[in-house]
Amino acid sequence: MRLIVPYPGNFTMQGSADAGRMQLMNCYVDLHSHSSASDGSLSPQQLVTQAARAGVKTLALTDHDTLSGLAQAQLAAQQVGMQLVNGVEISVSWNKRTVHIVGLNVDPANEMLQKGLQGLRDFREWRAQEIARRLQKKGIEGALEGASAYATGDLISRTHFARFLVEKAYAKSMRDVFRHYLVVNKPGHVAGDWTTLEECVSWVKAAGGQAVVAHPARYRLTRSKLLRLLREFHEMGGAAMEVVSGSHSRDEIFTMARHAADCSLLASAGSDYHGPENPWVKLGKLPPLPENCTPIWHDWALAA
Ligand code: AMP
Ligand code: MN
Ligand code: MN
Ligand code: MN
């Protein structure tokens, strides 16, 4: 079943409008968010309540590599009268890089998707031990236990290691931890070996969902490599890409809107909210989609 989201008249923006400054508007649709089922800091209920308070009418919960927060989130959404789209953000390896694919309107009971995600969580367990081992070699003790204490869902993420490292004052901020510890050529880095793009798209489709390239401007791909990713994704049956993202600048939004049109992809919009500790990403506040975009929700049917 697809959901129709009322298409708000103010949800498009002229290419020439508002030179320079990013215009954040009230948005009714937010198709990318995280809860404590993965690496967000709010429980699914708290997230849904916050989103409803911020004026969001349709929220997708898209936790990393797990569907375990969806049932709780659906219950909370019913209570506050908000639409909750069943989503997931899947970790993929493409050309030796990690890219993220959001699945929207997936059936959480689908076995193929569930098995695929379980494999990714198993990899996360192994990777967490490996990260801790490498940090220990640099004199950082207890990282696995410390990170695990922050992992209250059913998976462990680099975000949990980052929280531990900030707590123990190895770094001043989350951004600093990533810069100094958890990325390529740094002591706590372990290369990702996730699933393939093709497999990921096939899981999302098997579960009746639509696949969306998450935050495409964040991968530090050259323009031609990014277009290659988007074209391959479209050929495999991918539906859309995030044009508006909490991590896209105004210029990136317009560039991504052109790429979506050139690659025959629908456009999605999502904050990538992880919790109130990142005050620059807000629920219910996103720039509108540029006018040349076809929103992924253009043919979604209203929930009964
Ligand atoms: P993982 O999927 O376990 O490799 O962790 C990736 C997660 O780390 C992302 O989903 C973000 O939530 C977080 N992350 C990645 N880079 C940064 C950064 N520079 N600052 C803060 N959080 C980050
Ligand atoms: Mn995350
Ligand atoms: Mn992501
Ligand atoms: Mn995300």
Short mmCIF file of C-alpha atoms and ligand atoms in Angstrom, two decimals:
data_model
loop_
_atom_site.label_atom_id
_atom_site.label_comp_id
_atom_site.label_asym_id
_atom_site.label_seq_id
_atom_site.Cartn_x
_atom_site.Cartn_y
_atom_site.Cartn_z
CA MET A 1 0.00 0.00 0.00
CA ARG A 2 1.28 3.45 -0.86
CA LEU A 3 0.42 6.54 1.09
CA ILE A 4 -0.65 9.81 -0.42
CA VAL A 5 0.84 12.79 1.18
CA PRO A 6 -1.04 16.01 0.65
CA TYR A 7 1.21 17.94 -1.71
CA PRO A 8 1.68 21.32 -0.15
CA GLY A 9 1.63 24.25 -2.54
CA ASN A 10 4.71 25.80 -1.01
CA PHE A 11 6.83 22.72 -1.43
CA THR A 12 8.59 23.86 -4.60
CA MET A 13 11.13 26.55 -5.12
CA GLN A 14 12.13 28.64 -8.12
CA GLY A 15 15.66 28.09 -9.37
CA SER A 16 16.33 31.79 -9.34
CA ALA A 17 14.74 32.61 -5.99
CA ASP A 18 16.60 33.57 -2.85
CA ALA A 19 20.17 34.00 -4.02
CA GLY A 20 22.64 32.75 -1.45
CA ARG A 21 20.84 32.10 1.81
CA MET A 22 19.25 28.73 2.44
CA GLN A 23 15.54 29.06 2.92
CA LEU A 24 14.12 26.62 5.43
CA MET A 25 10.38 26.21 5.29
CA ASN A 26 7.90 24.24 7.28
CA CYS A 27 7.84 20.86 5.66
CA TYR A 28 5.07 18.31 5.98
CA VAL A 29 7.09 15.44 4.58
CA ASP A 30 10.34 14.11 6.05
CA LEU A 31 11.49 10.84 4.54
CA HIS A 32 14.76 10.19 6.41
CA SER A 33 15.17 9.95 10.19
CA HIS A 34 16.80 7.81 12.89
CA SER A 35 15.81 6.48 16.31
CA SER A 36 17.66 4.67 19.08
CA ALA A 37 16.89 1.43 17.22
CA SER A 38 20.06 2.38 15.28
CA ASP A 39 22.21 5.46 15.99
CA GLY A 40 19.59 8.12 16.76
CA SER A 41 19.28 9.38 20.31
CA LEU A 42 15.46 9.46 20.65
CA SER A 43 13.33 6.37 21.05
CA PRO A 44 10.92 5.70 18.16
CA GLN A 45 8.06 7.12 20.28
CA GLN A 46 9.99 10.24 21.23
CA LEU A 47 11.01 10.78 17.59
CA VAL A 48 7.43 10.51 16.33
CA THR A 49 6.16 12.83 19.07
CA GLN A 50 8.84 15.41 18.27
CA ALA A 51 8.12 15.22 14.55
CA ALA A 52 4.37 15.67 15.08
CA ARG A 53 5.06 18.66 17.35
CA ALA A 54 7.28 20.17 14.66
CA GLY A 55 4.39 19.99 12.17
CA VAL A 56 5.55 16.94 10.17
CA LYS A 57 2.54 15.11 8.73
CA THR A 58 4.41 12.22 7.11
CA LEU A 59 7.62 10.88 8.58
CA ALA A 60 9.71 7.95 7.40
CA LEU A 61 11.71 6.18 10.09
CA THR A 62 14.82 4.96 8.25
CA ASP A 63 17.12 3.39 10.81
CA HIS A 64 20.44 1.97 9.64
CA ASP A 65 20.22 -1.73 8.70
CA THR A 66 17.29 -2.55 10.99
CA LEU A 67 13.48 -2.54 10.98
CA SER A 68 13.23 -2.99 14.74
CA GLY A 69 11.96 0.51 15.58
CA LEU A 70 9.07 0.49 13.11
CA ALA A 71 6.40 -1.25 15.18
CA GLN A 72 6.87 1.16 18.09
CA ALA A 73 6.95 4.13 15.74
CA GLN A 74 3.72 3.04 13.99
CA LEU A 75 1.97 2.76 17.34
CA ALA A 76 3.13 6.21 18.40
CA ALA A 77 2.13 7.67 15.01
CA GLN A 78 -1.41 6.30 15.41
CA GLN A 79 -1.62 7.94 18.80
CA VAL A 80 -0.62 11.38 17.52
CA GLY A 81 -2.44 11.08 14.16
CA MET A 82 0.67 11.23 11.97
CA GLN A 83 1.55 9.09 8.95
CA LEU A 84 4.61 6.92 9.49
CA VAL A 85 6.29 5.44 6.43
CA ASN A 86 8.10 2.15 7.07
CA GLY A 87 11.67 2.79 5.99
CA VAL A 88 15.26 1.64 6.37
CA GLU A 89 18.70 3.03 5.43
CA ILE A 90 20.87 0.26 4.03
CA SER A 91 24.68 0.27 4.04
CA VAL A 92 26.08 -0.60 0.59
CA SER A 93 29.60 -0.93 -0.82
CA TRP A 94 29.92 0.52 -4.29
CA ASN A 95 33.27 0.97 -6.01
CA LYS A 96 35.13 0.56 -2.69
CA ARG A 97 33.02 3.24 -1.03
CA THR A 98 30.13 3.13 1.39
CA VAL A 99 26.89 4.54 0.03
CA HIS A 100 23.53 4.58 1.76
CA ILE A 101 20.26 3.52 0.14
CA VAL A 102 16.98 4.39 1.80
CA GLY A 103 14.08 1.96 1.29
CA LEU A 104 10.61 3.53 1.66
CA ASN A 105 7.27 1.80 2.15
CA VAL A 106 8.97 -1.53 2.76
CA ASP A 107 7.10 -4.44 4.29
CA PRO A 108 8.86 -5.10 7.62
CA ALA A 109 7.70 -8.73 7.50
CA ASN A 110 9.56 -9.46 4.25
CA GLU A 111 12.03 -12.28 4.85
CA MET A 112 14.46 -11.42 2.09
CA LEU A 113 14.89 -7.90 3.46
CA GLN A 114 15.10 -9.15 7.05
CA LYS A 115 17.79 -11.72 6.17
CA GLY A 116 19.79 -9.18 4.19
CA LEU A 117 19.76 -6.69 7.06
CA GLN A 118 20.70 -9.41 9.56
CA GLY A 119 23.83 -10.06 7.48
CA LEU A 120 24.75 -6.37 7.70
CA ARG A 121 24.25 -6.34 11.47
CA ASP A 122 26.46 -9.44 11.76
CA PHE A 123 29.15 -7.57 9.86
CA ARG A 124 28.69 -4.63 12.27
CA GLU A 125 29.36 -6.95 15.25
CA TRP A 126 32.61 -8.17 13.75
CA ARG A 127 33.60 -4.65 12.73
CA ALA A 128 32.93 -3.31 16.25
CA GLN A 129 35.35 -5.85 17.75
CA GLU A 130 37.91 -4.92 15.14
CA ILE A 131 37.48 -1.16 15.78
CA ALA A 132 37.93 -1.76 19.52
CA ARG A 133 41.04 -3.89 18.92
CA ARG A 134 42.60 -1.16 16.82
CA LEU A 135 41.75 1.56 19.34
CA GLN A 136 43.25 -0.57 22.10
CA LYS A 137 46.53 -0.72 20.17
CA LYS A 138 46.54 3.08 20.45
CA GLY A 139 46.02 2.88 24.21
CA ILE A 140 42.24 3.33 24.27
CA GLU A 141 40.83 0.72 26.61
CA GLY A 142 37.25 -0.49 26.94
CA ALA A 143 35.95 0.90 23.66
CA LEU A 144 33.73 -2.09 22.84
CA GLU A 145 32.03 -2.03 26.24
CA GLY A 146 31.82 1.76 26.17
CA ALA A 147 30.30 1.91 22.69
CA SER A 148 27.95 -0.99 23.47
CA ALA A 149 26.54 0.95 26.42
CA TYR A 150 25.31 3.57 23.92
CA ALA A 151 23.93 0.95 21.51
CA THR A 152 20.44 0.42 22.91
CA GLY A 153 18.95 -0.95 19.68
CA ASP A 154 19.92 -4.14 17.88
CA LEU A 155 23.07 -2.91 16.20
CA ILE A 156 26.33 -1.15 16.89
CA SER A 157 27.48 1.83 14.84
CA ARG A 158 30.49 4.11 14.58
CA THR A 159 28.24 6.76 16.16
CA HIS A 160 28.25 4.72 19.38
CA PHE A 161 32.05 4.58 19.36
CA ALA A 162 32.10 8.31 18.71
CA ARG A 163 29.88 9.01 21.75
CA PHE A 164 32.19 6.89 23.92
CA LEU A 165 35.31 8.68 22.65
CA VAL A 166 33.77 12.11 23.31
CA GLU A 167 32.65 10.95 26.79
CA LYS A 168 36.23 9.88 27.58
CA ALA A 169 37.55 13.20 26.20
CA TYR A 170 39.59 11.64 23.40
CA ALA A 171 37.93 14.24 21.19
CA LYS A 172 35.97 17.45 21.69
CA SER A 173 33.05 16.73 19.38
CA MET A 174 31.48 14.03 17.27
CA ARG A 175 32.91 15.69 14.18
CA ASP A 176 36.41 15.58 15.71
CA VAL A 177 36.13 11.89 16.57
CA PHE A 178 35.26 11.05 13.00
CA ARG A 179 38.07 13.21 11.70
CA HIS A 180 40.74 11.77 14.01
CA TYR A 181 39.70 8.20 14.73
CA LEU A 182 37.03 6.57 12.64
CA VAL A 183 37.83 7.31 8.99
CA VAL A 184 40.34 6.00 6.42
CA ASN A 185 43.97 6.14 7.59
CA LYS A 186 42.96 6.80 11.21
CA PRO A 187 43.48 4.40 14.15
CA GLY A 188 39.90 3.17 14.54
CA HIS A 189 39.11 2.69 10.87
CA VAL A 190 37.92 -0.65 9.53
CA ALA A 191 36.99 -0.87 5.86
CA GLY A 192 33.31 -1.54 5.26
CA ASP A 193 32.28 -4.61 3.31
CA TRP A 194 28.54 -4.19 3.14
CA THR A 195 26.12 -5.47 0.50
CA THR A 196 26.13 -4.66 -3.22
CA LEU A 197 23.95 -1.99 -4.78
CA GLU A 198 22.15 -4.59 -6.85
CA GLU A 199 21.36 -6.81 -3.87
CA CYS A 200 20.19 -3.88 -1.81
CA VAL A 201 17.79 -2.70 -4.54
CA SER A 202 16.50 -6.25 -4.92
CA TRP A 203 15.73 -6.51 -1.16
CA VAL A 204 13.86 -3.21 -1.15
CA LYS A 205 11.84 -4.21 -4.21
CA ALA A 206 11.14 -7.69 -2.84
CA ALA A 207 9.71 -5.94 0.23
CA GLY A 208 7.43 -3.86 -2.01
CA GLY A 209 9.34 -0.63 -1.40
CA GLN A 210 11.02 2.11 -3.39
CA ALA A 211 14.81 2.51 -3.25
CA VAL A 212 16.29 6.00 -2.82
CA VAL A 213 19.95 7.11 -2.92
CA ALA A 214 20.53 8.88 0.41
CA HIS A 215 22.41 12.22 0.63
CA PRO A 216 24.12 11.82 -2.78
CA ALA A 217 26.21 14.97 -2.40
CA ARG A 218 28.00 13.53 0.66
CA TYR A 219 30.04 10.80 -1.03
CA ARG A 220 32.87 12.97 -2.35
CA LEU A 221 32.40 11.41 -5.78
CA THR A 222 33.41 13.30 -8.89
CA ARG A 223 30.48 14.46 -10.97
CA SER A 224 31.02 11.68 -13.50
CA LYS A 225 31.31 8.95 -10.83
CA LEU A 226 28.17 10.20 -9.10
CA LEU A 227 26.29 10.13 -12.41
CA ARG A 228 27.54 6.60 -12.96
CA LEU A 229 26.22 5.56 -9.55
CA LEU A 230 22.84 7.19 -10.25
CA ARG A 231 22.51 5.64 -13.72
CA GLU A 232 23.47 2.17 -12.50
CA PHE A 233 21.01 2.57 -9.65
CA HIS A 234 18.22 3.55 -12.05
CA GLU A 235 18.98 0.58 -14.32
CA MET A 236 18.78 -1.78 -11.35
CA GLY A 237 15.30 -0.50 -10.55
CA GLY A 238 16.14 2.29 -8.08
CA ALA A 239 13.33 4.85 -7.90
CA ALA A 240 14.64 8.10 -6.49
CA MET A 241 17.44 10.13 -4.95
CA GLU A 242 17.42 12.60 -2.10
CA VAL A 243 17.53 16.04 -3.62
CA VAL A 244 16.77 17.80 -0.34
CA SER A 245 18.75 16.45 2.62
CA GLY A 246 19.65 17.90 6.00
CA SER A 247 23.25 17.64 4.83
CA HIS A 248 22.86 19.32 1.40
CA SER A 249 23.73 22.95 0.78
CA ARG A 250 21.50 25.12 -1.35
CA ASP A 251 23.80 24.72 -4.36
CA GLU A 252 23.92 20.96 -3.89
CA ILE A 253 20.10 20.85 -3.87
CA PHE A 254 19.97 22.46 -7.32
CA THR A 255 22.78 20.28 -8.68
CA MET A 256 21.08 17.13 -7.33
CA ALA A 257 17.74 18.25 -8.83
CA ARG A 258 19.40 18.40 -12.25
CA HIS A 259 21.00 14.97 -11.74
CA ALA A 260 17.61 13.51 -10.76
CA ALA A 261 16.04 14.85 -13.95
CA ASP A 262 18.98 13.67 -16.09
CA CYS A 263 18.92 10.17 -14.57
CA SER A 264 15.10 9.77 -14.61
CA LEU A 265 14.96 9.52 -10.84
CA LEU A 266 12.20 10.85 -8.60
CA ALA A 267 13.17 13.31 -5.88
CA SER A 268 13.01 12.65 -2.14
CA ALA A 269 13.43 14.95 0.85
CA GLY A 270 14.61 14.04 4.33
CA SER A 271 16.35 15.66 7.28
CA ASP A 272 18.51 12.66 8.33
CA TYR A 273 17.62 13.69 11.89
CA HIS A 274 19.58 11.79 14.58
CA GLY A 275 18.43 13.69 17.68
CA PRO A 276 18.45 17.08 19.36
CA GLU A 277 22.22 17.10 19.93
CA ASN A 278 22.76 18.18 16.29
CA PRO A 279 20.86 21.48 16.46
CA TRP A 280 21.61 22.32 12.81
CA VAL A 281 19.35 19.49 11.62
CA LYS A 282 15.72 20.01 12.60
CA LEU A 283 12.57 17.99 12.15
CA GLY A 284 9.91 19.84 10.19
CA LYS A 285 12.32 22.35 8.66
CA LEU A 286 13.76 21.66 5.24
CA PRO A 287 14.29 23.67 2.07
CA PRO A 288 11.60 22.92 -0.51
CA LEU A 289 12.21 20.68 -3.54
CA PRO A 290 13.15 22.64 -6.67
CA GLU A 291 10.35 22.98 -9.22
CA ASN A 292 11.84 20.67 -11.84
CA CYS A 293 11.60 17.68 -9.48
CA THR A 294 8.95 14.99 -9.41
CA PRO A 295 8.49 14.16 -5.70
CA ILE A 296 8.68 10.48 -4.86
CA TRP A 297 5.28 10.86 -3.15
CA HIS A 298 3.53 12.14 -6.33
CA ASP A 299 1.52 8.91 -6.73
CA TRP A 300 1.32 7.70 -3.13
CA ALA A 301 -2.21 6.73 -2.10
CA LEU A 302 -3.81 8.13 1.02
CA ALA A 303 -3.67 5.92 4.08
CA ALA A 304 -7.11 4.66 5.07
P1 AMP B 1 28.33 3.36 10.49
O1 AMP B 1 27.10 3.13 9.65
O2 AMP B 1 28.34 2.56 11.74
O3 AMP B 1 29.61 3.23 9.70
O4 AMP B 1 28.25 4.86 11.01
C1 AMP B 1 27.95 5.89 10.14
C2 AMP B 1 27.19 6.96 10.91
O5 AMP B 1 28.12 7.80 11.57
C3 AMP B 1 26.41 7.88 10.01
O6 AMP B 1 25.14 7.37 9.78
C4 AMP B 1 26.36 9.16 10.82
O7 AMP B 1 25.25 9.10 11.71
C5 AMP B 1 27.62 9.12 11.61
N1 AMP B 1 28.66 10.00 11.05
C6 AMP B 1 29.43 9.77 9.96
N2 AMP B 1 30.31 10.79 9.77
C7 AMP B 1 30.08 11.68 10.76
C8 AMP B 1 30.66 12.93 11.14
N3 AMP B 1 31.67 13.48 10.44
N4 AMP B 1 30.17 13.56 12.24
C9 AMP B 1 29.17 13.01 12.97
N5 AMP B 1 28.58 11.83 12.65
C10 AMP B 1 29.03 11.18 11.59
MN MN B 2 23.64 7.60 11.32
MN MN B 3 23.43 7.98 5.73
MN MN B 4 20.64 8.55 7.79
#
